[in-house]
PDB file of C-alpha atoms and ligand atoms in Angstrom:
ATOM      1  CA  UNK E   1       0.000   0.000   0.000  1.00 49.00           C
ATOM      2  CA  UNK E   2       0.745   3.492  -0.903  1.00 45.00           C
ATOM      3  CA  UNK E   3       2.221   5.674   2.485  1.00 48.00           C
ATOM      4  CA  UNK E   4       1.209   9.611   2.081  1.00 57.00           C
ATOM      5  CA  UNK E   5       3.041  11.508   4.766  1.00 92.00           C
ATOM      6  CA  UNK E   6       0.399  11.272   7.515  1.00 98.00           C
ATOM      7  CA  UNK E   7      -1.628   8.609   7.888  1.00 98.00           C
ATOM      8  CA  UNK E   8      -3.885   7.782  10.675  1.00 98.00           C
ATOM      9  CA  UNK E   9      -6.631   4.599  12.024  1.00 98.00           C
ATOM     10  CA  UNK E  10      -9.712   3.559  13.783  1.00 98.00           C
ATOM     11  CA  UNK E  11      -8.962  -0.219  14.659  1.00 98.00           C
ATOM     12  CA  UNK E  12     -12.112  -1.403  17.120  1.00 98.00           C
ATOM     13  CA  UNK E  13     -12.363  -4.484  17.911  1.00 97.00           C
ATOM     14  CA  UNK E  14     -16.208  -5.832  17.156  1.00 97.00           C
ATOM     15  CA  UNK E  15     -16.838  -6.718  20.837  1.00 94.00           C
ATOM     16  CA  UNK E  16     -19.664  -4.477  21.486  1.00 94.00           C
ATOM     17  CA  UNK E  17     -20.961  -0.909  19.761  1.00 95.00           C
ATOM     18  CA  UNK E  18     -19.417   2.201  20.355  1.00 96.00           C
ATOM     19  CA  UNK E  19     -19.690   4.348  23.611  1.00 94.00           C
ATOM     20  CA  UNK E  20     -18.506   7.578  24.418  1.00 94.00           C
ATOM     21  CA  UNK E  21     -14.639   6.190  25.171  1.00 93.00           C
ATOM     22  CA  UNK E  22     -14.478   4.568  21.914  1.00 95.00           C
ATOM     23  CA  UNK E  23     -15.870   7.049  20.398  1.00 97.00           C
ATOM     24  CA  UNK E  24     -13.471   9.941  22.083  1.00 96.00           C
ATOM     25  CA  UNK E  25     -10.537   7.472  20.368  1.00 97.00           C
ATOM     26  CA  UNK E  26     -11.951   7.120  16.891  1.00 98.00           C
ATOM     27  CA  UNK E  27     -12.690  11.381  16.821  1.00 98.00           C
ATOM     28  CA  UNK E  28      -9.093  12.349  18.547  1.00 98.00           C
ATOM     29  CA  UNK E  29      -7.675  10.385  15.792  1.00 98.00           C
ATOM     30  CA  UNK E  30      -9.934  11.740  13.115  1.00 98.00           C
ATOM     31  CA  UNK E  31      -8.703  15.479  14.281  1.00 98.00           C
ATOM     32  CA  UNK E  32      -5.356  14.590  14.644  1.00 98.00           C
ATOM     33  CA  UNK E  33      -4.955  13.568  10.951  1.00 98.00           C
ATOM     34  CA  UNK E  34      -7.160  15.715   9.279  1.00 98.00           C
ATOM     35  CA  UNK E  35      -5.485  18.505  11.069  1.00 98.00           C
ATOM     36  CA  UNK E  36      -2.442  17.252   9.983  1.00 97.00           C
ATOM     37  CA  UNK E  37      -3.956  16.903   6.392  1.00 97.00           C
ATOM     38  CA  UNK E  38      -3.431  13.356   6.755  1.00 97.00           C
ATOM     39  CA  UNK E  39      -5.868  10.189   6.080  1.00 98.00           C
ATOM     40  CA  UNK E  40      -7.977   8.097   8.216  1.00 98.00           C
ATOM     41  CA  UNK E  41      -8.522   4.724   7.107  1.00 98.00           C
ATOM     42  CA  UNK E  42     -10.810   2.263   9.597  1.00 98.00           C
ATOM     43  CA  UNK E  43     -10.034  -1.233  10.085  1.00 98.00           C
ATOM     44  CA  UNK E  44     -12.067  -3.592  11.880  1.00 98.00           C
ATOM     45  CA  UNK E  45     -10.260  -5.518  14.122  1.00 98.00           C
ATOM     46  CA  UNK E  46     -12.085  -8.832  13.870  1.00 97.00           C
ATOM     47  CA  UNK E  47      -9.936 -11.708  14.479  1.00 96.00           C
ATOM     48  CA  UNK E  48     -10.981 -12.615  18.153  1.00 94.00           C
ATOM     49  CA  UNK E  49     -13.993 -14.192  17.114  1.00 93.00           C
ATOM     50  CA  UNK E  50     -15.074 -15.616  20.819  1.00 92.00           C
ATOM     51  CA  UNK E  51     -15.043 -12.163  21.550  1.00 92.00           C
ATOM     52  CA  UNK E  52     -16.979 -10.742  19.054  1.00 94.00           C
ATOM     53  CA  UNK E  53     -20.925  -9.312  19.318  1.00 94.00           C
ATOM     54  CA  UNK E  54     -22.739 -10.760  15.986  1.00 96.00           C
ATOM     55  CA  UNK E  55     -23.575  -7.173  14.145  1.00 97.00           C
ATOM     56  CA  UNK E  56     -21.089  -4.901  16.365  1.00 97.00           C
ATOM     57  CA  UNK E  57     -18.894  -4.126  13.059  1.00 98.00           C
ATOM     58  CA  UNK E  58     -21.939  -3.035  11.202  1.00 98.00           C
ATOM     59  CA  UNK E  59     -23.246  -0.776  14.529  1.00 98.00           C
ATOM     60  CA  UNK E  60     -19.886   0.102  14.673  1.00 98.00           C
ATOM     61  CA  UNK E  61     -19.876   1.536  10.818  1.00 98.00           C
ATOM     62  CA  UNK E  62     -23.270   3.133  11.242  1.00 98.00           C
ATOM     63  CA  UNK E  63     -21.856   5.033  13.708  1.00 98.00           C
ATOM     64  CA  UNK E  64     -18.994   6.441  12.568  1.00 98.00           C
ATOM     65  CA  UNK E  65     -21.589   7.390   9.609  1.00 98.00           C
ATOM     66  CA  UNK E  66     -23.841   8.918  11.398  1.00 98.00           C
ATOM     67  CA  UNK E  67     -21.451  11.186  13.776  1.00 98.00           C
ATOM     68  CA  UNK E  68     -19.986  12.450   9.800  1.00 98.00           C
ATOM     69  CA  UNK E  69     -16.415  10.561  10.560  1.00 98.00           C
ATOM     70  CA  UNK E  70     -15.315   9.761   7.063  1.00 98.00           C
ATOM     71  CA  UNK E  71     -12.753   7.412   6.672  1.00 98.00           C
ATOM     72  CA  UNK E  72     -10.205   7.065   3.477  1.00 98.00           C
ATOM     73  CA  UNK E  73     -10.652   4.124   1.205  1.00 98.00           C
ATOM     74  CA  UNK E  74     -11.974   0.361   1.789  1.00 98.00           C
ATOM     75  CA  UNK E  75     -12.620  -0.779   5.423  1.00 98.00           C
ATOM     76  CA  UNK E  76     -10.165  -3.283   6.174  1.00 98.00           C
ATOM     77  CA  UNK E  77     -11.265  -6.341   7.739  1.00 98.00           C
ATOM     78  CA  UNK E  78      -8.414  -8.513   9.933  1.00 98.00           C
ATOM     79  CA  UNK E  79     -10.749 -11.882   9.553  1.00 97.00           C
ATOM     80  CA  UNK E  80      -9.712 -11.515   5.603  1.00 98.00           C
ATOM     81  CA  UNK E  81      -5.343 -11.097   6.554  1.00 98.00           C
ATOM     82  CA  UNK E  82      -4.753 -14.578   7.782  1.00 97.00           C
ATOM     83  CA  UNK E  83      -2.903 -15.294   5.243  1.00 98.00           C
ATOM     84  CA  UNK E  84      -0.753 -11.989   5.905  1.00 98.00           C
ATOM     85  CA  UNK E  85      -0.541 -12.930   9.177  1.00 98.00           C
ATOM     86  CA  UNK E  86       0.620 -16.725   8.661  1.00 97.00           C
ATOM     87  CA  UNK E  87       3.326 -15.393   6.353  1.00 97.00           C
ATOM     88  CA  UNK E  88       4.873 -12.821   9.087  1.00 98.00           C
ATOM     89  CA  UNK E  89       4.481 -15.589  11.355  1.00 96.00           C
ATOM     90  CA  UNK E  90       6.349 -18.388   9.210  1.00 95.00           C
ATOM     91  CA  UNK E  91       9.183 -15.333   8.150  1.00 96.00           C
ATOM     92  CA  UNK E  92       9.415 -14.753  11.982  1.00 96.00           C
ATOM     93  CA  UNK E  93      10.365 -18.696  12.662  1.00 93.00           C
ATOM     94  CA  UNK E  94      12.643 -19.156  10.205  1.00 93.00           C
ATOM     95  CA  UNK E  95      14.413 -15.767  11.045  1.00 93.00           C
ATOM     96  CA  UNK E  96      15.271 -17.534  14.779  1.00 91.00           C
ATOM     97  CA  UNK E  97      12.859 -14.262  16.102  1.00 93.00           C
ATOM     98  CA  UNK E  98       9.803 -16.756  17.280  1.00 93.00           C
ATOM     99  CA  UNK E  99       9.688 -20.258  18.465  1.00 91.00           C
ATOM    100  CA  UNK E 100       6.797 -22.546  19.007  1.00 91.00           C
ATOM    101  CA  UNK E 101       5.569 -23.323  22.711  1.00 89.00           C
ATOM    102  CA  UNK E 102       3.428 -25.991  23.540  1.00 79.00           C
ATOM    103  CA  UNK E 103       3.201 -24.974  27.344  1.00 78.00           C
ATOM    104  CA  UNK E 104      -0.360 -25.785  28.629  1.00 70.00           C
ATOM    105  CA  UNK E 105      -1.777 -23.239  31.102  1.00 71.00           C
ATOM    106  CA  UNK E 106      -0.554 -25.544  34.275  1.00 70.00           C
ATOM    107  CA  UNK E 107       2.703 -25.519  32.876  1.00 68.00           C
ATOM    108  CA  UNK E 108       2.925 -21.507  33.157  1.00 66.00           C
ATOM    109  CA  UNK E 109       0.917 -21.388  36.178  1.00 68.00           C
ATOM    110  CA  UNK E 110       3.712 -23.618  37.719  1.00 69.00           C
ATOM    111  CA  UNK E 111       6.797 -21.149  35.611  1.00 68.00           C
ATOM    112  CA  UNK E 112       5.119 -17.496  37.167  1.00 64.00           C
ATOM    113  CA  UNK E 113       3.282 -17.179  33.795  1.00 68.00           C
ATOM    114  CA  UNK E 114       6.708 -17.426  31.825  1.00 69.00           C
ATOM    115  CA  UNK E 115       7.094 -20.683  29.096  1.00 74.00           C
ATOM    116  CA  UNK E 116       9.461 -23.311  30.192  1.00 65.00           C
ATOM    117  CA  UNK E 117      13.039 -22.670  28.801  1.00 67.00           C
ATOM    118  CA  UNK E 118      12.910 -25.679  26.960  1.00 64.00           C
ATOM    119  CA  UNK E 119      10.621 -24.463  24.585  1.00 68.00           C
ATOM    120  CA  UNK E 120      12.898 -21.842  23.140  1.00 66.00           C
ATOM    121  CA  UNK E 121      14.865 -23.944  21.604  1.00 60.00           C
ATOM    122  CA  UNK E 122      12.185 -25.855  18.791  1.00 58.00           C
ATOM    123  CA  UNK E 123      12.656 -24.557  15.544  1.00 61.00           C
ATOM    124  CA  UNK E 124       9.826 -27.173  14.173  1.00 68.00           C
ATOM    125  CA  UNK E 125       6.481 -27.351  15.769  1.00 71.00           C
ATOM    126  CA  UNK E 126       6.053 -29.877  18.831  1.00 71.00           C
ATOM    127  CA  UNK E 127       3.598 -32.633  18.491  1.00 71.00           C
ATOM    128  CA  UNK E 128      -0.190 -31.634  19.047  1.00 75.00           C
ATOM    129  CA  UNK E 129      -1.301 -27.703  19.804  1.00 81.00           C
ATOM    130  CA  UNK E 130       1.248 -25.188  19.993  1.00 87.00           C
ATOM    131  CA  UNK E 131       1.610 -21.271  20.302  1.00 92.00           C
ATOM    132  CA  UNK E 132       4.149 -19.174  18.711  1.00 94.00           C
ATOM    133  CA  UNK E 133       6.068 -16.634  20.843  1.00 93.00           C
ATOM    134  CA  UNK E 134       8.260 -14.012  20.322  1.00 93.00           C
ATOM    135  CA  UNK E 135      11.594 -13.621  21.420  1.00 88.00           C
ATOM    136  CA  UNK E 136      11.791 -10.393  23.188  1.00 82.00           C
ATOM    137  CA  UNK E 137      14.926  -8.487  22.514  1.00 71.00           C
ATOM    138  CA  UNK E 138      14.695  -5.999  26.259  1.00 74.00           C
ATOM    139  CA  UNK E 139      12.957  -5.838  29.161  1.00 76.00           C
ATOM    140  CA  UNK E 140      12.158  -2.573  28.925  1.00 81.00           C
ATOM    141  CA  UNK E 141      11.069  -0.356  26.376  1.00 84.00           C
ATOM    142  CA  UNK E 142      11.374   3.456  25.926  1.00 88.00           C
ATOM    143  CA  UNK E 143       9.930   5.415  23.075  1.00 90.00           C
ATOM    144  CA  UNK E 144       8.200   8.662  22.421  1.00 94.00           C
ATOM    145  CA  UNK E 145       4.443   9.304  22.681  1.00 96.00           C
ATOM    146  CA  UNK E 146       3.172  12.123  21.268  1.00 97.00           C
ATOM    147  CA  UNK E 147       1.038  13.176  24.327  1.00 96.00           C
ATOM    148  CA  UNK E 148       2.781  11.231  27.169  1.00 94.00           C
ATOM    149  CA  UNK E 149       6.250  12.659  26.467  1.00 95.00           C
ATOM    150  CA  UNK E 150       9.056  10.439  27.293  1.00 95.00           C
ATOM    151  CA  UNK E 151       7.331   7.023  28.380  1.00 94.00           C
ATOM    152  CA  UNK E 152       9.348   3.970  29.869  1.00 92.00           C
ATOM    153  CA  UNK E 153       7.469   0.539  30.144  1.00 90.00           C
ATOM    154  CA  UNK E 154       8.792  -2.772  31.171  1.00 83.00           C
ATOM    155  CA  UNK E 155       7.929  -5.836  29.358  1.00 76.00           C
ATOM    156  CA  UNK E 156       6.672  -7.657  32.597  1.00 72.00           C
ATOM    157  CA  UNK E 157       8.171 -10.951  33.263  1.00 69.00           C
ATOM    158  CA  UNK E 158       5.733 -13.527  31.620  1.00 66.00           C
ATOM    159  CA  UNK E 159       5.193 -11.802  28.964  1.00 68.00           C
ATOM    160  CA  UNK E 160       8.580 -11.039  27.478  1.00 76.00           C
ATOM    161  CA  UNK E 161       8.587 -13.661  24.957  1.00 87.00           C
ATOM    162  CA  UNK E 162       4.825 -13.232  24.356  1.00 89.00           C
ATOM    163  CA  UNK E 163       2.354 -14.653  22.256  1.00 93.00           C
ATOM    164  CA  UNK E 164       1.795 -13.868  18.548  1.00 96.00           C
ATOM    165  CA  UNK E 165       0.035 -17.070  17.479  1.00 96.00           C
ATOM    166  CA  UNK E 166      -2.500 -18.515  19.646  1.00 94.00           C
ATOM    167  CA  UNK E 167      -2.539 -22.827  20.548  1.00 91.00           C
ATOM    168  CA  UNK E 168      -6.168 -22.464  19.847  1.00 92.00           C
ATOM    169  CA  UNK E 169      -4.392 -21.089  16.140  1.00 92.00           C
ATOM    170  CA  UNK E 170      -5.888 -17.733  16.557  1.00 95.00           C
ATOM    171  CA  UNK E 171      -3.432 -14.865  15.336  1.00 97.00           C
ATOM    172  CA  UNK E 172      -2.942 -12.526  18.593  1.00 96.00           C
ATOM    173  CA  UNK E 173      -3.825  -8.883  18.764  1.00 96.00           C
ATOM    174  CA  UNK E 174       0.133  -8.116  19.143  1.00 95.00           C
ATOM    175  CA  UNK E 175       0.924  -9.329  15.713  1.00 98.00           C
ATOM    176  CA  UNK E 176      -2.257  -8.150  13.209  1.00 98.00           C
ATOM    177  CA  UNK E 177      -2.404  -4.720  14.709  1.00 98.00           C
ATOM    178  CA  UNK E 178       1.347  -4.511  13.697  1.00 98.00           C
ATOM    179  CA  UNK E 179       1.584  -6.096  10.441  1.00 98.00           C
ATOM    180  CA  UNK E 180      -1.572  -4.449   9.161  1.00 98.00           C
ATOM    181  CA  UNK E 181      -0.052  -0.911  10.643  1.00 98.00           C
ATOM    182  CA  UNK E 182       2.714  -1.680   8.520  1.00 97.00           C
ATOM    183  CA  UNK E 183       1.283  -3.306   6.070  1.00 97.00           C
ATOM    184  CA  UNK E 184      -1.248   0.115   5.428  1.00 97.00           C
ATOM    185  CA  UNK E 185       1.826   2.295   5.682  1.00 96.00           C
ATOM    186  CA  UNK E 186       0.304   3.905   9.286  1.00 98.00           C
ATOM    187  CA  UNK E 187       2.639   6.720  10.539  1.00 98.00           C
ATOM    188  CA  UNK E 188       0.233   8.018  13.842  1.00 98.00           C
ATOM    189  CA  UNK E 189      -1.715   5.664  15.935  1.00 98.00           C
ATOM    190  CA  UNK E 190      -3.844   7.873  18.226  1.00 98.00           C
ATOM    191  CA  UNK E 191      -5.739   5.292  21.103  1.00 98.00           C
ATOM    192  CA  UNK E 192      -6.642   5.186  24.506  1.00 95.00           C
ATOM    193  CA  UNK E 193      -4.171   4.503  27.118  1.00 94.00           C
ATOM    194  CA  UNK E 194      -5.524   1.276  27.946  1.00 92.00           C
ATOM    195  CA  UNK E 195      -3.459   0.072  25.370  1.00 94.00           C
ATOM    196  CA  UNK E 196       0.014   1.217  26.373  1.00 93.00           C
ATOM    197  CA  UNK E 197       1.048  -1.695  27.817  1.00 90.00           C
ATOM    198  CA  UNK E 198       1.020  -3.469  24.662  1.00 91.00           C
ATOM    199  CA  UNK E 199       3.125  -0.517  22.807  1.00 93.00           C
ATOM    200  CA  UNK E 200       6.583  -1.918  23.674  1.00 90.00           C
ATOM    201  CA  UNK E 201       5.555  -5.325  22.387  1.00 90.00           C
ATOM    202  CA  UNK E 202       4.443  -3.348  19.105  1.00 93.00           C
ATOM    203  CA  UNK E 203       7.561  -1.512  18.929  1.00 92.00           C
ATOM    204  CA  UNK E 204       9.700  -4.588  18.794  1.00 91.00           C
ATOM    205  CA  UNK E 205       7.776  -6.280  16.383  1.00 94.00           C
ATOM    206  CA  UNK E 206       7.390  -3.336  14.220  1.00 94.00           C
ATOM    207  CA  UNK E 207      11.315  -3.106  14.411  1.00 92.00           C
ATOM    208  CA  UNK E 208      11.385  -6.282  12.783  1.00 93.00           C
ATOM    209  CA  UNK E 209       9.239  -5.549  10.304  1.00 93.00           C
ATOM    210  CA  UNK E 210      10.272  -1.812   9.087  1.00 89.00           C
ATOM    211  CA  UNK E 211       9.941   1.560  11.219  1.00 88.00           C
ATOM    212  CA  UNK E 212       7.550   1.889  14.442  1.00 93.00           C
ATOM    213  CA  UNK E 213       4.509   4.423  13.495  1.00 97.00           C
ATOM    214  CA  UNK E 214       4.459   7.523  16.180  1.00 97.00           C
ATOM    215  CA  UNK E 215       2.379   6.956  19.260  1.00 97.00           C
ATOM    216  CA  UNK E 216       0.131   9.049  20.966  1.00 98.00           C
ATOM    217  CA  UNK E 217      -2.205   7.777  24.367  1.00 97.00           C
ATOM    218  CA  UNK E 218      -5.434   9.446  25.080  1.00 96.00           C
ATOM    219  CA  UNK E 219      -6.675   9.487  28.574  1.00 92.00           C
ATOM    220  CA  UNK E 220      -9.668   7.524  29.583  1.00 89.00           C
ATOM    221  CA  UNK E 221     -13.247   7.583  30.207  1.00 86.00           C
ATOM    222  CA  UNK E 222     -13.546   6.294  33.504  1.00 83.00           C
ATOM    223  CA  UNK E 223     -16.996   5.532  35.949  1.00 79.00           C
ATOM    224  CA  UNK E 224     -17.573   6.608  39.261  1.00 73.00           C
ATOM    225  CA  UNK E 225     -15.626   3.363  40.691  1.00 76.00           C
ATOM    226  CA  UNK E 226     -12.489   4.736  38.482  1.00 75.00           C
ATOM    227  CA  UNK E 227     -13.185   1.856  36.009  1.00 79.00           C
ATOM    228  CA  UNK E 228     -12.439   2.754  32.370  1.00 77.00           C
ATOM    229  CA  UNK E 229     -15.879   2.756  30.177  1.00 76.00           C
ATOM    230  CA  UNK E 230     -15.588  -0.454  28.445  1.00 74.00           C
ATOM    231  CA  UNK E 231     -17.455  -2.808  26.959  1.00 68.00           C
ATOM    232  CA  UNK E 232     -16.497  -5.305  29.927  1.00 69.00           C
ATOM    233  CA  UNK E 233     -18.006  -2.493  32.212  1.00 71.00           C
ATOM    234  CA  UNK E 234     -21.417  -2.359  30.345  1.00 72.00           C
ATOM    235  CA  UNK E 235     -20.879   1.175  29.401  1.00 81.00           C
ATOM    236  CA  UNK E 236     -23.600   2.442  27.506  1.00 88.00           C
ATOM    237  CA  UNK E 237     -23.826   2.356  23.642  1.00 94.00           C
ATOM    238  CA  UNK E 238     -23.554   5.685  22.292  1.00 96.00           C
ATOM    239  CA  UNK E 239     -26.704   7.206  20.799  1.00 97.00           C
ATOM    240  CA  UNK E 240     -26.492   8.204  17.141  1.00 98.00           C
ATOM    241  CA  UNK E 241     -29.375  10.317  17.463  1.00 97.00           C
ATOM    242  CA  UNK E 242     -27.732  12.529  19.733  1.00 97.00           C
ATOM    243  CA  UNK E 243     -24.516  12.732  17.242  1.00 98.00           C
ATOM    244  CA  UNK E 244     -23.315  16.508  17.578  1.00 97.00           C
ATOM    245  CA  UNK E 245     -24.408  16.292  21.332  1.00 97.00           C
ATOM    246  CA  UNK E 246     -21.860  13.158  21.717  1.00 97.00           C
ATOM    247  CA  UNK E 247     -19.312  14.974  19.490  1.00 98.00           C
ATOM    248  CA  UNK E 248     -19.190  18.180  22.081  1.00 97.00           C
ATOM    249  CA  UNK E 249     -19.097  15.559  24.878  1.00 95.00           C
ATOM    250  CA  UNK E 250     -15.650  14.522  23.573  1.00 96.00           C
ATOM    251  CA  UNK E 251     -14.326  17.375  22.091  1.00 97.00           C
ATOM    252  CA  UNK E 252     -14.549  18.928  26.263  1.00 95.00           C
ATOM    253  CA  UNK E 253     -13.115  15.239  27.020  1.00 94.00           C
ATOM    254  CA  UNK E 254     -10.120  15.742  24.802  1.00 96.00           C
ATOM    255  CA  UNK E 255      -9.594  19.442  26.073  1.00 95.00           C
ATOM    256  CA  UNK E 256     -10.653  20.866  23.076  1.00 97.00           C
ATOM    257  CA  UNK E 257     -12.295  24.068  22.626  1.00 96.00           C
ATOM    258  CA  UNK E 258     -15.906  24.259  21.077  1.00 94.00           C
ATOM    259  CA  UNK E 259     -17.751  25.993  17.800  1.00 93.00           C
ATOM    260  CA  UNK E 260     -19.916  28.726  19.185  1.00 91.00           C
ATOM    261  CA  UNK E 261     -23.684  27.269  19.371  1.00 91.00           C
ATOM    262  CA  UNK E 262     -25.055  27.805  15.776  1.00 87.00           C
ATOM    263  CA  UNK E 263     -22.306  25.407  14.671  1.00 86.00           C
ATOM    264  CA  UNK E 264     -23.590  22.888  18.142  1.00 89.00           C
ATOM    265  CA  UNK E 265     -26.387  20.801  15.945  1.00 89.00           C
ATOM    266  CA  UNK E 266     -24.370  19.764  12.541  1.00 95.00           C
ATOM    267  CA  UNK E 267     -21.983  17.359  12.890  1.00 97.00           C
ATOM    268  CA  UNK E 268     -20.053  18.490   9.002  1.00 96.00           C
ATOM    269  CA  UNK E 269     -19.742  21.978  10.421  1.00 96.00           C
ATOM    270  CA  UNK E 270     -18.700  21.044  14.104  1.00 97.00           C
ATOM    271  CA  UNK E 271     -15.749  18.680  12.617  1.00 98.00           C
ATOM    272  CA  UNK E 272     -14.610  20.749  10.079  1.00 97.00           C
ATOM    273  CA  UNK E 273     -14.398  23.832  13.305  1.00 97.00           C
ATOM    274  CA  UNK E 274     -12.781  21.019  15.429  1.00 98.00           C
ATOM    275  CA  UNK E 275      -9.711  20.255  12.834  1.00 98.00           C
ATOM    276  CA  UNK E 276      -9.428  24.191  12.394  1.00 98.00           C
ATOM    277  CA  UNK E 277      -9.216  24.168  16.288  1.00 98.00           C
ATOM    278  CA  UNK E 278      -7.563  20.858  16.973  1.00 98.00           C
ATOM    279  CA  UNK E 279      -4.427  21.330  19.562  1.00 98.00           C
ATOM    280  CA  UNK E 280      -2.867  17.678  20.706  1.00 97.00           C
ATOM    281  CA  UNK E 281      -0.923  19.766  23.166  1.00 97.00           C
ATOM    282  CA  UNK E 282      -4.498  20.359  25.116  1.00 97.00           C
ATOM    283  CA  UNK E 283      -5.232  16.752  25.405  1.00 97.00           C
ATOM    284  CA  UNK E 284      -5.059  15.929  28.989  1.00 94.00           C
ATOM    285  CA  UNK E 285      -2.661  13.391  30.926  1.00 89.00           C
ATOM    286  CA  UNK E 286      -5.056  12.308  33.025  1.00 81.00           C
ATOM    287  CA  UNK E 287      -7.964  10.239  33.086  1.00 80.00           C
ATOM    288  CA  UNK E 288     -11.292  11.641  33.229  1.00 78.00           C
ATOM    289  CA  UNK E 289     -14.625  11.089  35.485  1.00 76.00           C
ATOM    290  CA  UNK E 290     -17.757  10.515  33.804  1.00 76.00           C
ATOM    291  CA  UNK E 291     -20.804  10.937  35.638  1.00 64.00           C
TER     292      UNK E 291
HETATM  293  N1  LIG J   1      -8.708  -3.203  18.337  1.00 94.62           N
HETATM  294  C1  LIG J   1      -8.232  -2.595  19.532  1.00 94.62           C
HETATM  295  C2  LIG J   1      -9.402  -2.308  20.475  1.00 94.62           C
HETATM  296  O1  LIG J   1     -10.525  -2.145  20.026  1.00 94.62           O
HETATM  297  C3  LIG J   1      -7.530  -1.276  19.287  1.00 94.62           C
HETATM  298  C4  LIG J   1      -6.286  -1.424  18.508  1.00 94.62           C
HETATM  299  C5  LIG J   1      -5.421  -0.177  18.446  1.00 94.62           C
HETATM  300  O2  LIG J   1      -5.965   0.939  18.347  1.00 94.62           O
HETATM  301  O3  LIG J   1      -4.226  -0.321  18.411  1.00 94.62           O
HETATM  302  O4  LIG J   1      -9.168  -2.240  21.670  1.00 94.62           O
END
C-alpha cells in the first residue's frame, strides 16, 4: 500500500458498539490527521472471534456514519489477513525471532506465567497444539508518545517472549495490529491509554518488520468506581441520534475548545471547526470522570 506523509486509524475491535470512550478514540484520531492533512482509514479488528458481538462491526460503521467521521478508502477487515498474518508468522520462525511453545496453562501457572526454557529452543512445531512466541529483545522499552512525552514501560516478566500465534491457532492482537499498521503504511496511531502496555511489544515487532509508526495515548473515560468505560463495564452504547451532542461531549473530554452554538447541531460543520481548532498539546494526561 501506498504511504502519504500522515496517515492515521480507527482499529475497534467488534466486541460491542461504540460508547462515548471509543468514540473519544476514533474522533481524537480523526482530528489529529485531518489537522495534519493526513488520512484516516478504519479497520475492523475482527480476528478474536469468541469475543466478538454478531452485528457490532456493522453498529460500529453506522456510527462512525452517522457522527460524519469519514474514513479514506476500503474498510479493512483482519478476519480476511490470515494469510498476511501466517506469512509474518512463518518469516518470523525461520528468522530464529519466534519459536513454538506448547506450554499448557498448568505448565505456566507452575513457571510465574513465563514458558518453560525448553521451549525456546524448537525450531519445528512440537507434536499436538502449539503457540508461537516471540523472542523479546529488552525488558524494557522506551519510546516517544506524542502526548505522554518520554514514556518507559517494562515488558513484565511472563510476557517477554509473548504470544503472537494462539494454541487455539488464533493470530494474537500483538501481531495483526502490527503487520496491518505496517502493512497500510500507518505513521500516527492515536488510542486510549488502555493500550500502552502493549506498545513496547508493538515496537519490537514493528522493528522487525520496518519503522515503528508515532504513538500518541489518550486518557480515559472512567466511571464513578475509576473503572475505564468499556465494553467489559457495560458502558452504555452511544446514541447516534444525539450525534453533535456526543461529538461536544468529547471534544470537552479531549480538552478541546468548542464551535460557538449555531455550529452545536451539525456534525459536518462542528468537525470541520474542530480540525481548524484541533491542539494535541491540550489533550489531557489524566484520566477523566464521567458521571
Ligand atoms: N482493536 C483494539 C481495540 O478495540 C484497538 C487497537 C489499536 O488501536 O491499536 O481495543
Amino acid at each position: 500500500m501506498a504511504t502519504s506523509a500522515y496517515r492515521g486509524r480507527f482499529a475497534p475491535s467488534p466486541t460491542g458498539p461504540l460508547h462515548l470512550g471509543s468514540l473519544c478514540a476514533a474522533l481524537a484520531s480523526f482530528l489529529d490527521a485531518r489537522a495534519a492533512c493526513g488520512e484516516w482509514l478504519l479497520r475492523i479488528e475482527d480476528i478474536d472471534p469468541p469475543r466478538e458481538q454478531p452485528g457490532a462491526s456493522e453498529r460500529i460503521v453506522a456510527s462512525l456514519h452517522a457522527h460524519a467521521l469519514r474514513w479514506d478508502g476500503d474498510i479493512v477487515f483482519q478476519s480476511r489477513r490470515h494469510a498476511a498474518y501466517a506469512e509474518v508468522v512463518a518469516r518470523l520462525l525461520a528468522s530464529g525471532h519466534a519459536f513454538h511453545c506448547n506450554c499448557s496453562r498448568k505448565d505456566l501457572h507452575q513457571n510465574r506465567g513465563r514458558h518453560r526454557a525448553a521451549c525456546t529452543h524448537p525450531a519445528t512445531p512440537p507434536p499436538g497444539a502449539s503457540a508461537v512466541r516471540l523472542r523479546a529483545a529488552a525488558t524494557r522499552y522506551r519510546f516517544d508518545d506524542l502526548i505522554l512525552g518520554s514514556v518507559t514501560l517494562p515488558i513484565p516478566a511472563g510476557d517477554d517472549d509473548f504470544v503472537i500465534r494462539r494454541r487455539d491457532g488464533l493470530y494474537a492482537y500483538q501481531l495483526a495490529v502490527v503487520v496491518d499498521d505496517a502493512w497500510q503504511g500507518i505513521t500516527h496511531v492515536v488510542r486510549g491509554r488502555d493500550l500502552l502496555d502493549s506498545t513496547p511489544h508493538q515496537v519490537l515487532l514493528h522493528e522487525l518488520l520496518g519503522a515503528p509508526p508515532r504513538f500518541a495515548h489518550l486518557p480515559l473515560l472512567v466511571n464513578a468506581a475509576g473503572d475505564k468505560l468499556s465494553k467489559q463495564n457495560h458502558a452504555p452504547a452511544i446514541d447516534d441520534t444525539q450525534a453533535s451532542a456526543n461529538l461536544l461531549f468529547c471534544l470537552r473530554a479531549l480538552g478541546q475548545p468548542v464551535p460557538p452554538r449555531e455550529q452545536h447541531h451539525d456534525c459536518e460543520a462542528l468537525l470541520r471547526w474542530a480540525i481548524a481548532h484541533w491542539d494535541r498539546a491540550r489533550v489531557p494526561h489524566v484520566d477523566l470522570g464521567v458521571p
